[in-house]
CSV table of C-alpha atoms in Angstrom, one decimal:
chain,number,residue,atom,x,y,z
A,285,UNK,CA,-82.8,137.2,-20.4
A,286,UNK,CA,-82.0,141.2,-21.5
A,287,UNK,CA,-82.7,142.2,-25.0
A,288,UNK,CA,-78.9,143.2,-27.0
A,289,UNK,CA,-78.5,146.7,-27.3
A,290,UNK,CA,-78.6,147.9,-30.9
A,291,UNK,CA,-74.4,147.8,-30.4
A,292,UNK,CA,-74.8,143.8,-29.8
A,293,UNK,CA,-77.6,143.6,-32.5
A,294,UNK,CA,-75.2,145.0,-35.1
A,295,UNK,CA,-72.0,142.8,-33.8
A,296,UNK,CA,-73.9,139.5,-34.3
A,297,UNK,CA,-75.3,140.5,-37.8
A,298,UNK,CA,-72.1,141.7,-39.3
A,299,UNK,CA,-70.6,138.1,-37.4
A,300,UNK,CA,-73.7,136.4,-39.5
A,301,UNK,CA,-73.0,138.4,-42.5
A,302,UNK,CA,-69.4,137.2,-42.6
A,303,UNK,CA,-70.2,134.1,-41.7
A,304,UNK,CA,-72.6,133.4,-44.4
A,305,UNK,CA,-70.0,135.2,-47.1
A,306,UNK,CA,-67.6,132.9,-46.2
A,307,UNK,CA,-70.3,129.9,-47.1
A,308,UNK,CA,-70.9,131.6,-50.3
A,309,UNK,CA,-67.6,131.8,-51.3
A,310,UNK,CA,-66.4,128.1,-50.1
A,311,UNK,CA,-69.5,126.3,-52.0
A,312,UNK,CA,-71.1,125.6,-48.5
A,313,UNK,CA,-68.4,123.7,-46.7
A,314,UNK,CA,-68.5,124.8,-43.4
A,315,UNK,CA,-65.2,122.9,-42.3
A,316,UNK,CA,-63.3,126.3,-43.8
A,317,UNK,CA,-65.5,128.6,-42.2
A,318,UNK,CA,-64.9,127.5,-38.4
A,319,UNK,CA,-63.3,130.7,-37.0
A,320,UNK,CA,-65.6,132.8,-38.7
A,321,UNK,CA,-68.5,130.0,-37.4
A,322,UNK,CA,-66.9,130.6,-34.0
A,323,UNK,CA,-66.9,134.2,-33.8
A,324,UNK,CA,-71.3,134.5,-35.1
A,325,UNK,CA,-71.9,132.1,-32.4
A,326,UNK,CA,-69.4,134.7,-29.4
A,327,UNK,CA,-71.6,137.4,-30.9
A,328,UNK,CA,-75.0,136.4,-31.4
A,329,UNK,CA,-77.3,134.5,-28.3
A,330,UNK,CA,-78.1,131.1,-29.0
A,331,UNK,CA,-82.0,131.6,-30.0
A,332,UNK,CA,-80.4,134.1,-32.8
A,333,UNK,CA,-78.1,131.4,-33.9
A,334,UNK,CA,-80.8,128.6,-34.6
A,335,UNK,CA,-83.0,131.5,-36.2
A,336,UNK,CA,-80.0,132.6,-38.5
A,337,UNK,CA,-79.7,128.9,-39.3
A,338,UNK,CA,-83.4,127.5,-40.2
A,339,UNK,CA,-83.5,131.2,-42.2
A,340,UNK,CA,-80.4,130.3,-44.6
A,341,UNK,CA,-81.7,126.6,-44.9
A,342,UNK,CA,-84.5,128.2,-46.2
A,343,UNK,CA,-83.4,130.8,-48.1
A,344,UNK,CA,-80.7,128.5,-50.4
A,345,UNK,CA,-83.9,125.9,-50.7
A,346,UNK,CA,-85.9,129.0,-52.4
A,347,UNK,CA,-83.5,130.2,-54.8
A,348,UNK,CA,-82.3,126.2,-55.6
A,349,UNK,CA,-86.3,126.1,-56.1
A,350,UNK,CA,-86.8,129.2,-57.7
A,351,UNK,CA,-84.0,128.8,-60.0
A,352,UNK,CA,-85.8,125.3,-61.5
A,353,UNK,CA,-82.8,123.6,-59.8
A,354,UNK,CA,-84.8,121.5,-56.7
A,355,UNK,CA,-84.7,118.0,-57.3
A,356,UNK,CA,-87.4,116.3,-55.1
A,357,UNK,CA,-85.8,112.9,-53.3
A,358,UNK,CA,-87.0,109.8,-54.6
A,359,UNK,CA,-89.4,109.2,-51.4
A,360,UNK,CA,-91.4,112.1,-52.3
A,361,UNK,CA,-91.6,111.2,-56.6
A,362,UNK,CA,-92.7,108.2,-55.0
A,363,UNK,CA,-95.4,108.9,-52.8
């Protein structure tokens, strides 16, 4: 698989940013962002989508953790 061109990368990143903004604006309600998710998936290589999804999860966890909002699960507290 050839690496995406600069234009393809920019289109992918733009689609990702629009999708993420939709999730932020709609309290992580993916149902409201289906069309943007489809555009994101159509614009980016599958490996990138997987990476970006994991990256968003990590960034959201980090944001909550740094704000003191992270609550460990019951199984973690009992360990």
